[in-house]
Coordinates of C-alpha atoms in Angstrom, one line a residue:
M17 CA 35.7 1.1 -26.1
Y18 CA 36.9 4.2 -24.6
S19 CA 37.0 2.0 -21.2
H20 CA 39.8 -0.3 -22.4
R21 CA 42.0 2.6 -24.0
E22 CA 44.7 1.8 -20.8
E23 CA 47.5 -0.5 -22.1
K24 CA 46.6 -3.5 -19.8
D25 CA 42.9 -3.3 -20.8
R26 CA 43.3 -3.5 -24.3
V27 CA 41.6 -6.1 -26.6
D28 CA 42.7 -8.5 -29.4
V29 CA 40.1 -7.5 -31.9
V30 CA 37.6 -4.9 -32.5
D31 CA 35.0 -5.3 -35.2
L32 CA 32.8 -2.4 -36.0
D33 CA 29.8 -2.9 -38.2
P34 CA 27.2 -0.6 -37.8
Y35 CA 24.5 0.7 -39.8
G36 CA 25.7 3.3 -42.1
T37 CA 28.9 5.0 -41.3
A38 CA 31.4 3.4 -38.9
A39 CA 33.3 7.3 -38.5
P40 CA 31.8 8.0 -34.7
F41 CA 33.5 4.4 -33.6
I42 CA 36.7 4.5 -35.0
D43 CA 38.6 7.1 -32.7
A44 CA 37.8 4.7 -30.0
A45 CA 38.4 1.8 -31.6
V46 CA 42.5 2.6 -32.7
Q47 CA 43.0 3.2 -29.1
C48 CA 41.7 0.0 -27.4
V49 CA 43.4 -2.4 -29.9
K50 CA 46.7 -4.5 -28.6
D51 CA 49.7 -3.3 -30.5
G52 CA 49.4 -5.8 -33.3
G53 CA 45.8 -6.1 -32.6
L54 CA 43.3 -6.5 -35.5
L55 CA 40.8 -4.1 -36.4
C56 CA 37.9 -5.0 -38.4
V57 CA 35.3 -1.7 -40.3
T58 CA 32.4 -2.0 -42.2
C59 CA 30.5 1.0 -44.1
T60 CA 27.1 0.7 -45.9
D61 CA 26.8 4.6 -46.7
L62 CA 28.3 4.1 -50.1
S63 CA 25.9 7.0 -51.1
V64 CA 28.3 9.2 -49.2
L65 CA 31.6 7.4 -50.1
A66 CA 30.9 6.3 -53.9
T67 CA 29.2 9.3 -55.2
T68 CA 30.0 13.1 -55.4
N69 CA 26.4 13.8 -54.1
Y70 CA 27.2 14.9 -50.2
P71 CA 30.8 15.7 -50.6
E72 CA 29.9 17.9 -47.5
K73 CA 29.1 14.5 -45.6
C74 CA 31.9 12.3 -47.1
F75 CA 34.6 15.3 -45.7
S76 CA 32.9 15.3 -42.2
N77 CA 33.1 11.9 -41.8
Y78 CA 36.4 10.4 -43.5
G79 CA 38.2 13.8 -44.2
G80 CA 38.1 13.4 -47.6
V81 CA 36.2 14.3 -51.2
P82 CA 34.9 11.3 -53.0
V83 CA 35.6 10.1 -56.6
K84 CA 33.1 10.7 -59.6
A85 CA 34.5 8.2 -61.5
E86 CA 34.0 4.2 -62.4
Y87 CA 36.4 3.6 -60.0
C88 CA 34.7 5.1 -57.2
H89 CA 34.3 2.2 -55.0
E90 CA 38.0 1.7 -55.1
A91 CA 38.2 5.4 -53.6
A92 CA 35.9 4.5 -51.1
L93 CA 37.9 1.9 -49.8
R94 CA 41.3 4.8 -49.7
L95 CA 38.9 7.3 -47.8
V96 CA 37.9 4.6 -44.9
L97 CA 41.7 3.8 -45.0
H98 CA 42.7 7.1 -44.4
T99 CA 40.3 7.7 -41.6
L100 CA 41.8 4.9 -39.7
S101 CA 45.4 6.1 -40.5
T102 CA 44.7 9.4 -39.7
S103 CA 43.0 8.8 -36.4
A104 CA 45.6 5.9 -35.3
S105 CA 48.1 8.7 -35.9
R106 CA 47.0 10.9 -33.7
Y107 CA 48.0 8.3 -30.7
G108 CA 51.3 7.6 -32.3
R109 CA 50.0 4.3 -33.7
Y110 CA 50.0 3.2 -37.6
I111 CA 47.4 0.8 -39.6
E112 CA 48.9 -1.9 -41.9
P113 CA 46.1 -3.1 -44.3
L114 CA 45.8 -6.6 -44.7
V115 CA 42.7 -6.9 -47.2
S116 CA 40.3 -4.1 -48.0
L117 CA 37.2 -5.3 -49.9
S118 CA 34.4 -3.8 -51.7
I119 CA 31.3 -5.9 -51.7
D120 CA 28.0 -5.6 -53.1
F121 CA 26.9 -2.4 -51.3
Y122 CA 29.6 -1.8 -48.4
V123 CA 33.3 -1.9 -48.0
R124 CA 34.7 -4.3 -45.7
I125 CA 38.7 -3.4 -44.3
F126 CA 40.7 -5.5 -42.0
V127 CA 43.6 -3.5 -40.7
R128 CA 46.3 -4.4 -38.1
V129 CA 47.2 -1.6 -35.6
K130 CA 50.6 -0.9 -34.2
T131 CA 52.3 1.5 -32.3
S132 CA 55.6 3.2 -34.0
P133 CA 56.9 6.9 -33.7
L134 CA 58.5 6.5 -37.3
E135 CA 55.6 4.8 -38.8
V136 CA 53.3 7.4 -38.4
K137 CA 55.7 9.8 -39.5
K138 CA 55.6 7.5 -42.8
A139 CA 52.1 7.9 -43.4
L140 CA 52.5 11.6 -45.0
T141 CA 53.8 9.8 -48.1
K142 CA 50.9 7.2 -48.0
T143 CA 48.4 10.0 -48.2
S144 CA 47.5 11.8 -51.8
A145 CA 44.9 14.1 -53.0
Y146 CA 43.9 13.4 -56.6
Y147 CA 42.6 15.6 -60.0
I148 CA 40.0 13.7 -61.5
C149 CA 38.9 14.4 -65.3
S150 CA 35.4 14.9 -65.5
A151 CA 35.1 13.8 -69.0
C152 CA 37.8 10.6 -69.7
Q153 CA 38.1 10.1 -65.9
S154 CA 42.1 10.2 -66.2
F155 CA 43.7 10.6 -62.8
Y156 CA 46.3 12.2 -61.3
E157 CA 48.1 11.8 -58.3
Q158 CA 49.3 14.3 -55.8
P159 CA 51.0 13.2 -53.0
L160 CA 51.1 15.4 -49.6
G161 CA 54.8 14.4 -48.9
R162 CA 57.8 12.6 -49.6
V163 CA 60.5 10.9 -47.4
I164 CA 64.0 11.1 -48.2
E165 CA 66.6 8.3 -46.5
K166 CA 69.9 9.1 -45.7
Q167 CA 72.5 6.5 -44.6
S168 CA 75.3 8.0 -41.7
A169 CA 79.0 7.0 -41.9
A170 CA 77.8 4.7 -39.2
G171 CA 75.5 3.1 -41.0
N172 CA 72.4 4.5 -39.6
I173 CA 69.7 5.3 -42.0
N174 CA 68.1 8.8 -41.5
Y175 CA 64.6 9.7 -42.7
L176 CA 64.2 13.2 -43.5
F177 CA 60.3 14.0 -44.4
K178 CA 59.8 17.1 -46.9
I179 CA 56.8 18.8 -48.4
Q180 CA 55.7 17.7 -52.0
N181 CA 55.7 20.1 -55.3
G182 CA 52.9 20.5 -57.0
P183 CA 50.8 20.1 -58.8
G184 CA 51.7 17.8 -61.4
V185 CA 48.7 19.1 -63.7
A186 CA 47.7 21.7 -65.7
Q187 CA 44.0 23.5 -64.9
K188 CA 42.6 21.4 -67.6
C189 CA 43.0 17.6 -68.5
P190 CA 46.3 16.8 -70.5
E191 CA 44.7 14.2 -72.4
C192 CA 41.2 15.6 -73.7
D193 CA 41.2 19.4 -72.1
S194 CA 38.4 18.5 -70.1
A195 CA 37.5 20.2 -66.4
L196 CA 39.3 18.6 -63.4
H197 CA 37.9 18.1 -59.9
M198 CA 39.8 17.6 -56.7
A199 CA 39.4 13.8 -54.6
G200 CA 40.8 12.9 -51.4
P201 CA 43.2 13.1 -49.4
M202 CA 42.9 9.6 -49.2
W203 CA 45.1 6.3 -48.7
S204 CA 47.4 5.7 -51.5
G205 CA 49.3 3.0 -50.1
P206 CA 48.6 -1.0 -50.6
L207 CA 45.1 -2.1 -50.1
H208 CA 45.9 -5.5 -49.3
D209 CA 48.8 -7.7 -47.8
S210 CA 49.3 -10.5 -50.3
K211 CA 50.9 -12.8 -47.4
F212 CA 48.1 -12.4 -45.0
V213 CA 45.4 -13.0 -47.7
S214 CA 47.4 -16.4 -48.7
K215 CA 47.0 -17.9 -45.1
V216 CA 43.3 -17.2 -45.2
L217 CA 42.9 -18.9 -48.6
D218 CA 45.3 -21.8 -46.7
H219 CA 42.5 -21.9 -43.9
L220 CA 39.6 -21.6 -46.0
E221 CA 40.9 -24.4 -48.2
A222 CA 41.2 -26.3 -45.1
N223 CA 37.7 -25.6 -43.6
Q224 CA 35.6 -25.0 -46.6
D225 CA 32.7 -27.2 -45.0
K226 CA 32.5 -24.4 -42.1
Y227 CA 31.8 -21.4 -44.6
G228 CA 28.6 -21.0 -46.2
T229 CA 29.9 -18.6 -48.7
A230 CA 33.1 -20.6 -49.0
V231 CA 33.2 -20.6 -52.8
R232 CA 32.6 -16.7 -53.4
M233 CA 35.3 -15.9 -50.5
K234 CA 37.9 -18.3 -52.3
G235 CA 36.9 -16.3 -55.6
M236 CA 37.3 -12.7 -54.1
L237 CA 40.4 -13.2 -52.2
T238 CA 42.3 -14.9 -54.8
V239 CA 41.7 -11.8 -57.1
A240 CA 42.6 -9.7 -54.0
Q241 CA 45.5 -11.6 -53.8
E242 CA 46.6 -11.0 -57.1
E243 CA 45.5 -7.1 -57.4
L244 CA 48.6 -4.6 -58.0
D245 CA 49.4 -2.0 -55.2
V246 CA 48.3 1.1 -57.7
P247 CA 45.3 3.1 -57.7
F248 CA 42.8 2.8 -59.8
Y249 CA 41.2 0.4 -62.0
F250 CA 39.5 0.9 -65.5
T251 CA 37.1 -1.2 -67.7
P252 CA 37.9 -1.6 -71.3
A253 CA 34.0 -0.6 -72.2
R254 CA 34.2 3.2 -70.5
I255 CA 37.5 4.1 -72.2
A256 CA 35.9 2.9 -75.3
S257 CA 33.0 4.8 -74.8
S258 CA 35.2 7.9 -74.0
F259 CA 36.6 7.6 -77.6
H260 CA 33.6 6.4 -79.2
C261 CA 35.0 3.0 -80.6
I262 CA 34.1 -0.3 -80.5
T263 CA 35.2 -2.0 -77.4
P264 CA 38.0 -4.3 -77.5
T265 CA 38.2 -7.0 -75.3
L266 CA 40.0 -7.7 -71.9
E267 CA 42.1 -10.0 -73.3
E268 CA 43.5 -7.6 -76.4
I269 CA 43.9 -4.8 -73.6
A270 CA 45.7 -6.8 -71.4
S271 CA 48.1 -8.3 -73.9
A272 CA 48.7 -4.7 -75.2
L273 CA 49.7 -3.3 -72.0
L274 CA 52.3 -6.7 -70.8
H275 CA 53.9 -6.0 -74.6
A276 CA 54.5 -2.8 -73.7
G277 CA 56.2 -3.5 -70.8
H278 CA 53.4 -2.8 -68.0
K279 CA 52.1 -5.3 -65.5
I280 CA 48.4 -5.7 -65.3
S281 CA 46.1 -7.6 -62.8
R282 CA 42.2 -7.6 -62.4
S283 CA 40.3 -5.8 -59.5
H284 CA 38.3 -7.5 -57.2
A285 CA 36.0 -4.3 -57.1
C286 CA 34.6 -4.7 -60.3
A287 CA 33.9 -7.2 -63.2
G288 CA 35.4 -6.8 -66.0
S289 CA 38.0 -4.5 -64.8
L290 CA 42.0 -4.0 -65.0
K291 CA 44.8 -2.2 -63.0
T292 CA 47.8 -1.3 -64.5
T293 CA 51.4 0.2 -63.7
A294 CA 51.0 2.1 -66.9
T295 CA 49.8 5.7 -66.9
R296 CA 46.4 6.6 -68.1
E297 CA 47.9 8.4 -71.1
D298 CA 49.6 5.0 -72.1
V299 CA 46.3 3.2 -71.7
H300 CA 44.8 5.8 -74.1
N301 CA 47.7 5.5 -76.5
V302 CA 46.9 1.6 -76.5
F303 CA 43.2 2.5 -77.7
R304 CA 44.6 5.0 -80.4
S305 CA 46.5 2.1 -81.8
W306 CA 43.4 0.0 -81.7
I307 CA 41.4 2.9 -83.4
K308 CA 43.5 2.4 -86.2
L309 CA 42.5 -1.2 -86.7
K310 CA 39.1 -0.3 -86.2
P311 CA 38.2 3.4 -87.3
V312 CA 36.2 5.7 -85.7
K313 CA 33.4 7.1 -87.8
M314 CA 34.2 11.3 -87.1
E315 CA 31.3 12.8 -88.7
N316 CA 28.9 11.2 -85.4
I317 CA 31.0 13.0 -83.0
S318 CA 30.4 16.5 -82.2
E319 CA 32.9 19.1 -82.6
N320 CA 33.2 20.0 -78.6
S321 CA 33.1 16.6 -78.3
P322 CA 36.3 15.5 -75.6
A323 CA 36.1 12.2 -77.8
R324 CA 37.6 14.5 -80.6
R325 CA 40.8 16.0 -78.3
L326 CA 41.3 12.5 -77.7
L327 CA 41.4 11.1 -81.3
A328 CA 43.1 14.3 -82.4
K329 CA 46.3 12.6 -80.7
E330 CA 48.5 10.3 -82.7
P331 CA 49.7 7.2 -80.5
S332 CA 53.0 7.3 -78.9
F333 CA 53.8 3.7 -79.9
E334 CA 52.2 1.1 -82.0
A335 CA 50.3 -1.5 -79.7
N336 CA 50.7 -5.0 -80.1
F337 CA 47.1 -6.9 -79.5
K338 CA 48.5 -10.0 -80.0
R339 CA 47.7 -12.6 -77.4
H340 CA 50.1 -12.3 -74.3
P341 CA 50.5 -15.6 -72.1
D342 CA 49.9 -13.8 -69.4
S343 CA 47.2 -12.0 -70.2
V344 CA 44.7 -14.3 -68.5
T345 CA 45.4 -13.8 -64.8
P346 CA 46.0 -16.9 -62.5
S347 CA 42.7 -16.4 -61.1
G348 CA 41.0 -15.8 -64.4
K349 CA 42.6 -20.1 -65.3
M350 CA 40.6 -21.3 -62.5
K351 CA 36.8 -21.9 -62.2
L352 CA 36.4 -19.4 -59.4
V353 CA 33.4 -17.2 -58.4
R354 CA 35.3 -14.0 -58.7
Y355 CA 32.6 -11.7 -58.9
Q356 CA 28.8 -11.6 -57.1
E357 CA 26.4 -13.9 -59.1
N358 CA 22.3 -13.0 -58.8
P359 CA 21.1 -15.6 -56.2
T360 CA 18.3 -16.4 -58.4
S361 CA 16.8 -15.1 -62.3
H362 CA 15.4 -12.0 -62.6
W363 CA 16.6 -11.1 -59.3
G364 CA 16.6 -7.2 -58.1
P365 CA 14.4 -4.6 -57.6
G366 CA 10.9 -4.9 -59.0
T367 CA 9.2 -3.1 -61.5
K368 CA 6.9 -0.6 -60.2
A369 CA 2.9 -1.3 -60.2
V370 CA 0.6 -0.3 -63.1
G371 CA -2.8 -0.4 -63.9
G372 CA -6.3 -0.7 -62.1
S373 CA -7.6 2.6 -60.5
K374 CA -7.8 3.2 -56.7
R375 CA -10.2 1.4 -55.2
K376 CA -13.2 3.1 -54.6
R377 CA -14.5 3.3 -50.7
A378 CA -17.4 1.1 -50.0
K379 CA -20.1 2.9 -47.6
D380 CA -19.6 0.4 -45.1
D381 CA -15.6 1.7 -45.2
I382 CA -16.8 4.9 -44.0

């Protein structure tokens, strides 16, 4: 790839699909793709990207620290995109994410690589660190920079890039008063280009017989097309466990957020998940309203539990759980395979062999 760095030698498409991390090949890849060319990246090292078991390895490979939360797979996508963005920026180039998918045990990312000094500067505003609560998993974004647009008398727009004030949160989580841990820096911009995904779906519809996994591709891409450009997703079951309450249905939570004026979508990365424009505080207030209808047995909760601190707050508004017409997303109304299904019954790792003693060596074996 390094031999194709000259502009006349650059290629249209580069596909990185190594065993494990693609990090060692990214520097060469972003240089040898033509302006407007396609870069495809696969990383299978989710034990590094999607857990906090090896933060030092994640930092050395991807320049950021991973997330310990249920949305770790989306954070893995954003860490890889951060690496692509910073690697391209060194050579006056920038990336446009076309589709970024967390699939099974790996991440698969497609980006367009272009050249523009101004867009390279804007990469600063698409990069953030995050404070993650160790108990309730609330997250608080800390952008690394901001841009101010000023129009001159001649009508030209000038961009002024500034550092960002911070931190935007105290040392403890405002919701449950638990410790926060740092994650990132990582990509905070969009994961997908809905127009590009729409074109792929049109192609897939016209050529279904050519793809063995066409049904699954259609389902996952349809969800990705609808996905909101906000970090991160959540599942009602995980938040209900923080409150020690009965889990409301996905439709009830979606309806309450929609009635409160927020947008919602599903996430391709996790079945039963939601993304929303609401803050995590607003989501928690929906659950506090839910608990008014389905009370929690306080005697079963420890005095020092974060759940007590979550429950001690009163909701700032009364949530409406009546079914909203948009609570079921368009992909939910179609019979699509949106998430991976087990290929056979009882599929997965087998159980450990038990019973029987070790075979004794016969005299003839010696």
